[in-house]
Coordinates of C-alpha atoms and ligand atoms in Angstrom, one line a residue:
M1 CA -3.2 19.6 -19.0
R2 CA -2.5 15.9 -18.9
R3 CA -3.7 15.6 -15.3
L4 CA -7.0 17.2 -16.1
K5 CA -7.5 14.8 -18.7
L6 CA -7.0 11.8 -16.5
N7 CA -9.2 13.4 -13.9
A8 CA -11.9 13.7 -16.4
L9 CA -11.6 10.3 -17.9
I10 CA -11.7 8.6 -14.5
E11 CA -15.3 9.5 -14.2
E12 CA -16.1 7.3 -17.1
Q13 CA -15.2 4.0 -15.5
D14 CA -15.7 2.4 -12.1
I15 CA -12.7 0.2 -11.9
F16 CA -10.0 2.6 -10.7
E17 CA -9.8 5.3 -8.2
L18 CA -7.4 8.2 -9.2
V19 CA -5.2 9.2 -6.3
E20 CA -3.0 12.4 -6.3
P21 CA -0.5 11.5 -3.7
T22 CA 0.0 13.9 -0.9
T23 CA 2.4 12.2 1.5
A24 CA 6.2 12.0 0.9
L25 CA 8.6 9.2 1.5
S26 CA 10.0 11.2 4.4
D27 CA 6.6 11.0 6.1
V28 CA 6.7 7.1 6.2
V29 CA 8.5 5.5 9.2
L30 CA 10.2 2.3 8.2
N31 CA 12.9 0.0 9.3
K32 CA 16.4 0.5 7.8
K33 CA 16.2 -2.5 5.5
T34 CA 12.9 -1.6 4.0
Q35 CA 14.0 2.0 3.6
Q36 CA 17.2 0.8 1.8
T37 CA 15.3 -1.3 -0.6
L38 CA 13.0 1.5 -1.4
E39 CA 16.0 3.9 -2.0
N40 CA 17.5 1.3 -4.2
L41 CA 14.3 1.0 -6.2
M42 CA 14.0 4.8 -6.5
R43 CA 17.5 4.9 -8.0
Q44 CA 16.8 2.3 -10.5
V45 CA 13.7 4.1 -11.8
D46 CA 15.5 7.4 -11.8
K47 CA 15.3 9.0 -15.3
E48 CA 19.0 9.6 -15.5
V49 CA 19.8 6.0 -14.7
I50 CA 17.2 4.8 -17.3
G51 CA 18.7 7.3 -19.8
R52 CA 22.1 5.7 -19.3
L53 CA 20.8 2.2 -19.9
V54 CA 19.1 3.5 -23.0
D55 CA 22.3 5.1 -24.2
W56 CA 24.2 1.9 -23.6
G57 CA 21.7 -0.1 -25.6
I58 CA 20.6 -2.2 -22.7
K59 CA 17.2 -0.8 -22.5
D60 CA 14.7 -0.2 -25.2
K61 CA 14.2 3.5 -25.9
K62 CA 10.5 3.3 -26.3
S63 CA 9.7 1.5 -23.1
G64 CA 9.5 3.7 -20.0
I65 CA 10.2 2.7 -16.4
D66 CA 9.3 -0.9 -15.8
A67 CA 9.0 -2.2 -12.3
R68 CA 6.8 -4.8 -10.8
I69 CA 6.8 -4.5 -7.0
I70 CA 5.1 -6.4 -4.2
F71 CA 4.7 -4.7 -0.8
Y72 CA 3.9 -7.4 1.8
G73 CA 3.3 -7.4 5.6
A74 CA 0.8 -7.0 8.3
A75 CA -2.2 -4.7 8.2
G76 CA -1.5 -1.0 9.0
T77 CA 2.2 -1.1 8.5
G78 CA 2.1 1.6 5.8
K79 CA 2.1 -0.4 2.5
T80 CA -0.5 1.7 0.8
M81 CA 0.8 5.0 2.2
T82 CA 4.3 4.0 0.9
A83 CA 2.9 3.3 -2.5
Y84 CA 1.4 6.8 -2.7
S85 CA 4.5 8.4 -1.3
L86 CA 6.7 6.7 -3.9
A87 CA 4.4 7.9 -6.6
K88 CA 4.7 11.5 -5.2
S89 CA 8.5 11.2 -5.4
L90 CA 8.3 10.0 -9.0
K91 CA 5.8 12.8 -9.8
R92 CA 3.2 10.2 -10.9
Q93 CA -0.5 9.8 -10.3
V94 CA -1.8 6.5 -9.0
L95 CA -4.6 4.5 -10.5
A96 CA -5.7 2.3 -7.6
F97 CA -7.7 -0.9 -7.8
D98 CA -9.2 -2.5 -4.7
C99 CA -8.7 -6.3 -5.4
S100 CA -11.4 -7.4 -3.1
K101 CA -13.8 -6.1 -5.7
I102 CA -12.9 -9.1 -7.9
L103 CA -14.6 -11.5 -5.4
S104 CA -17.8 -9.5 -5.5
M105 CA -18.0 -9.7 -9.3
Y106 CA -19.7 -12.7 -10.8
V107 CA -17.4 -15.7 -10.3
G108 CA -17.4 -17.1 -13.7
E109 CA -16.6 -13.8 -15.1
S110 CA -13.5 -13.1 -13.0
E111 CA -11.0 -14.0 -15.7
K112 CA -12.7 -11.4 -17.9
N113 CA -12.6 -9.0 -15.1
V114 CA -8.9 -9.4 -14.6
R115 CA -8.3 -8.6 -18.3
K116 CA -10.6 -5.7 -18.0
I117 CA -8.5 -4.2 -15.1
F118 CA -5.4 -4.2 -17.3
D119 CA -7.1 -3.1 -20.5
T120 CA -8.8 -0.2 -18.8
F121 CA -5.5 0.8 -17.3
Y122 CA -3.7 0.7 -20.8
D123 CA -6.6 2.6 -22.3
L124 CA -6.4 5.4 -19.7
C125 CA -2.6 5.6 -20.2
E126 CA -3.0 5.8 -23.9
K127 CA -5.7 8.3 -24.0
T128 CA -4.0 10.7 -21.5
K129 CA -0.5 10.0 -22.7
S130 CA 0.5 9.7 -19.0
E131 CA 2.2 7.0 -17.0
P132 CA 0.3 6.5 -13.8
I133 CA 1.4 3.8 -11.3
L134 CA -1.0 0.8 -11.2
L135 CA -1.7 0.0 -7.6
L136 CA -3.4 -3.3 -6.8
N137 CA -4.4 -3.0 -3.2
E138 CA -5.0 -6.1 -1.1
A139 CA -3.9 -8.4 -3.9
D140 CA -4.0 -11.5 -1.6
Q141 CA -6.3 -13.5 -3.7
F142 CA -4.2 -12.9 -6.8
L143 CA -1.0 -13.8 -5.3
S144 CA -1.8 -16.7 -3.0
S145 CA -0.5 -20.1 -3.7
R146 CA -2.4 -21.8 -6.5
S147 CA -3.9 -25.1 -5.5
S148 CA -2.7 -28.1 -7.3
G149 CA -4.1 -31.7 -7.8
I150 CA -7.8 -32.6 -7.5
S151 CA -9.8 -29.4 -6.6
S152 CA -13.3 -28.1 -6.6
S153 CA -14.6 -26.1 -9.6
A154 CA -14.3 -22.9 -7.5
D155 CA -10.6 -23.7 -7.0
Q156 CA -10.3 -24.4 -10.7
M157 CA -11.9 -21.0 -11.4
H158 CA -9.7 -19.3 -9.0
N159 CA -6.6 -20.9 -10.6
Q160 CA -7.7 -19.8 -14.0
M161 CA -8.2 -16.3 -12.8
Q162 CA -4.7 -16.4 -11.2
N163 CA -3.3 -17.7 -14.6
I164 CA -4.7 -14.7 -16.4
F165 CA -3.2 -12.5 -13.8
L166 CA 0.1 -14.1 -14.2
E167 CA 0.0 -13.6 -17.9
Q168 CA -0.9 -9.9 -17.5
I169 CA 2.0 -9.4 -15.0
E170 CA 4.4 -11.1 -17.4
K171 CA 3.7 -8.6 -20.2
F172 CA 3.0 -5.6 -18.0
K173 CA 4.7 -2.4 -19.2
G174 CA 5.1 0.3 -16.6
M175 CA 5.1 0.4 -12.9
L176 CA 2.9 -1.8 -10.8
I177 CA 2.7 -2.1 -7.1
A178 CA 0.6 -4.9 -5.5
T179 CA 0.1 -4.9 -1.7
T180 CA -0.7 -7.9 0.3
N181 CA -0.9 -9.2 3.9
L182 CA 0.3 -12.6 2.8
L183 CA 3.8 -13.5 4.1
E184 CA 4.7 -17.1 3.3
N185 CA 1.9 -18.0 0.9
I186 CA 2.9 -16.0 -2.2
D187 CA 2.9 -18.2 -5.1
K188 CA 6.3 -18.9 -6.5
A189 CA 5.3 -18.2 -10.0
F190 CA 4.2 -14.7 -9.1
S191 CA 7.2 -14.2 -6.8
R192 CA 9.5 -14.7 -9.7
R193 CA 7.7 -12.2 -11.9
F194 CA 8.0 -9.3 -9.5
N195 CA 11.3 -7.7 -9.5
Y196 CA 10.9 -6.2 -6.0
K197 CA 9.4 -7.7 -3.0
I198 CA 9.5 -5.5 -0.1
E199 CA 8.7 -6.5 3.4
F200 CA 6.8 -4.2 5.8
K201 CA 7.5 -5.0 9.4
K202 CA 5.6 -3.9 12.4
P203 CA 7.4 -1.0 14.0
D204 CA 9.7 -1.4 17.0
Q205 CA 9.6 0.9 20.0
T206 CA 11.9 3.5 18.4
Q207 CA 9.9 3.6 15.3
R208 CA 6.7 3.8 17.2
L209 CA 8.0 6.9 19.1
E210 CA 8.7 8.4 15.8
L211 CA 5.2 7.6 14.5
W212 CA 3.6 9.1 17.6
G213 CA 5.8 12.2 17.1
K214 CA 4.8 12.6 13.5
M215 CA 1.1 11.9 13.9
L216 CA 0.2 13.7 17.1
P217 CA -1.3 17.0 16.2
K218 CA 1.1 19.8 16.3
E219 CA -1.3 22.6 17.0
A220 CA -3.1 21.0 20.0
P221 CA -2.7 21.8 23.7
Y222 CA -1.1 19.1 25.8
E223 CA -0.9 18.6 29.5
E224 CA 2.3 19.7 31.2
G225 CA 5.0 17.3 30.9
F226 CA 3.2 15.3 28.2
D227 CA 5.6 12.7 26.8
A228 CA 4.9 10.1 24.1
K229 CA 7.5 7.8 25.4
E230 CA 5.0 5.8 27.4
L231 CA 2.7 5.6 24.5
A232 CA 5.4 4.1 22.3
T233 CA 5.8 1.1 24.7
Y234 CA 2.4 -0.2 23.4
A235 CA 2.9 -2.6 20.5
L236 CA 0.8 -0.8 17.8
T237 CA 1.2 -0.4 14.1
G238 CA 1.2 2.9 12.4
G239 CA -2.4 2.3 11.3
Q240 CA -3.5 1.6 14.9
I241 CA -1.7 4.7 16.2
H242 CA -3.4 6.7 13.4
L243 CA -6.8 5.5 14.5
I244 CA -6.2 6.0 18.3
I245 CA -5.0 9.5 17.7
K246 CA -8.1 10.3 15.7
N247 CA -10.5 8.7 18.3
T248 CA -8.8 10.5 21.1
A249 CA -9.0 13.8 19.4
Y250 CA -12.7 13.4 18.9
K251 CA -13.0 12.6 22.6
V252 CA -10.9 15.6 23.8
A253 CA -12.3 18.1 21.3
V254 CA -15.8 18.1 22.9
R255 CA -14.4 18.9 26.4
E256 CA -14.7 22.3 27.9
T257 CA -11.0 22.4 28.4
P258 CA -9.7 20.4 25.5
I259 CA -6.2 19.4 26.6
F260 CA -4.7 16.1 25.7
S261 CA -3.2 13.9 28.5
V262 CA -1.2 10.7 28.1
K263 CA -4.0 8.9 30.0
D264 CA -6.5 10.0 27.3
F265 CA -4.5 8.0 24.8
I266 CA -4.0 5.1 27.0
D267 CA -7.7 4.9 27.7
E268 CA -8.4 4.9 24.0
I269 CA -5.7 2.2 23.5
S270 CA -7.4 -0.1 26.0
R271 CA -10.8 0.6 24.5
E272 CA -9.5 -0.3 21.1
K273 CA -8.0 -3.5 22.6
D274 CA -11.4 -4.5 24.1
A275 CA -13.3 -3.7 21.1
S276 CA -11.0 -5.8 18.9
F277 CA -12.2 -9.3 18.0
D278 CA -9.0 -9.9 16.2
N279 CA -6.8 -12.1 18.4
E280 CA -3.6 -11.2 17.0
K281 CA -4.4 -7.5 17.2
S282 CA -5.4 -7.6 20.8
M283 CA -2.3 -9.6 21.7
G284 CA -0.3 -6.9 20.0
F285 CA -1.7 -4.4 22.4
L286 CA -0.7 -6.4 25.5
N287 CA 2.8 -7.0 24.1
K288 CA 4.3 -4.1 25.9
Ligands
ATP1 N1 5.1 3.1 8.5 C1 4.2 4.1 8.6 N2 4.7 5.4 8.7 C2 3.8 6.4 8.8 N3 2.6 6.3 8.9 C3 2.0 5.1 8.9 C4 2.8 3.9 8.7 N4 2.1 2.8 8.8 C5 0.8 3.2 8.9 N5 0.8 4.6 9.0 C6 -0.5 5.3 9.2 O1 -1.6 4.5 9.1 C7 -2.4 4.7 8.0 C8 -2.7 3.3 7.4 O2 -1.6 2.8 6.8 P1 -1.7 2.0 5.4 O3 -3.1 2.0 4.9 O4 -0.7 2.4 4.5 O5 -1.5 0.5 5.9 P2 -1.4 -0.8 5.0 O6 -0.1 -1.5 5.3 O7 -1.7 -0.5 3.6 O8 -2.6 -1.6 5.8 P3 -3.5 -2.7 5.0 O9 -2.8 -4.0 4.9 O10 -4.6 -2.9 6.1 O11 -4.0 -2.3 3.8 C9 -1.6 5.5 7.1 O12 -2.5 6.4 6.3 C10 -0.8 6.2 8.0 O13 -1.5 7.4 8.6
MG2 MG1 -3.3 -1.1 2.3

């Protein structure tokens, strides 16, 4: 009933995308440390734990689960996927906002736009009496270091927008996840206001083998002796592996005898590498 309502209301606005998560945390391949932090987080937002804190008078009865979380790390390391998976574990829907949209909005209005994101979010929660997770995807421009000293008017405007964002974060009630590629340049003021900052690292060879294992189509025909071990030697992120598998599948599917070989994937890996203008990315491919 509640879900239907949010699904219907979502049509009336163009800020958020409503996501019904389908992947579970067990689908995500992460290093030990990231995994442990996530497990910790899950425990803290556990209803039973919250109940105890309320009983002990430590936590306000009315307020639900509060958590402000940053997922940071390189592109394609699974930040967005993990946010969805976390939501699934908590049986929550996700209202996702693509932060790059803010830039395309009229600059002078961006402070207003930031307020609008949060107001719309609260409005949707109130009307549907549900507690979706607020996901701010690619929040780099919100979280980046604010410039100080003499600056251009564009900089000042940007600072103002960030200040509004900071204010909104400060009083935010509920669960918010911001994802970013920034590593070092997260503004300290923001950093302090998020209670979890979780790093997503590029997968090592063992994790890559696991990624290939999870992502290779199960119902497909493979050449005799097919082994993903060699594929795992290529320094790719989960996002890149995902893309390569998809491209290879398209290539193989049109063949008369559609059988996957290791070489098919390696060809696709080098094609990707050649097509990539991103220096760091192509170096990643060569780092065997
Ligand atoms: N750690 C991972 N475990 C399992 N699958 C992954 C992982 N990382 C990436 N993938 C695969 O790659 C796809 C893209 O990952 P995702 O969008 O979550 O990356 P991201 O870190 O949010 O990247 P970006 O910074 O570009 O937004 C996922 O849908 C998934 O199929
Ligand atoms: Mg993402």
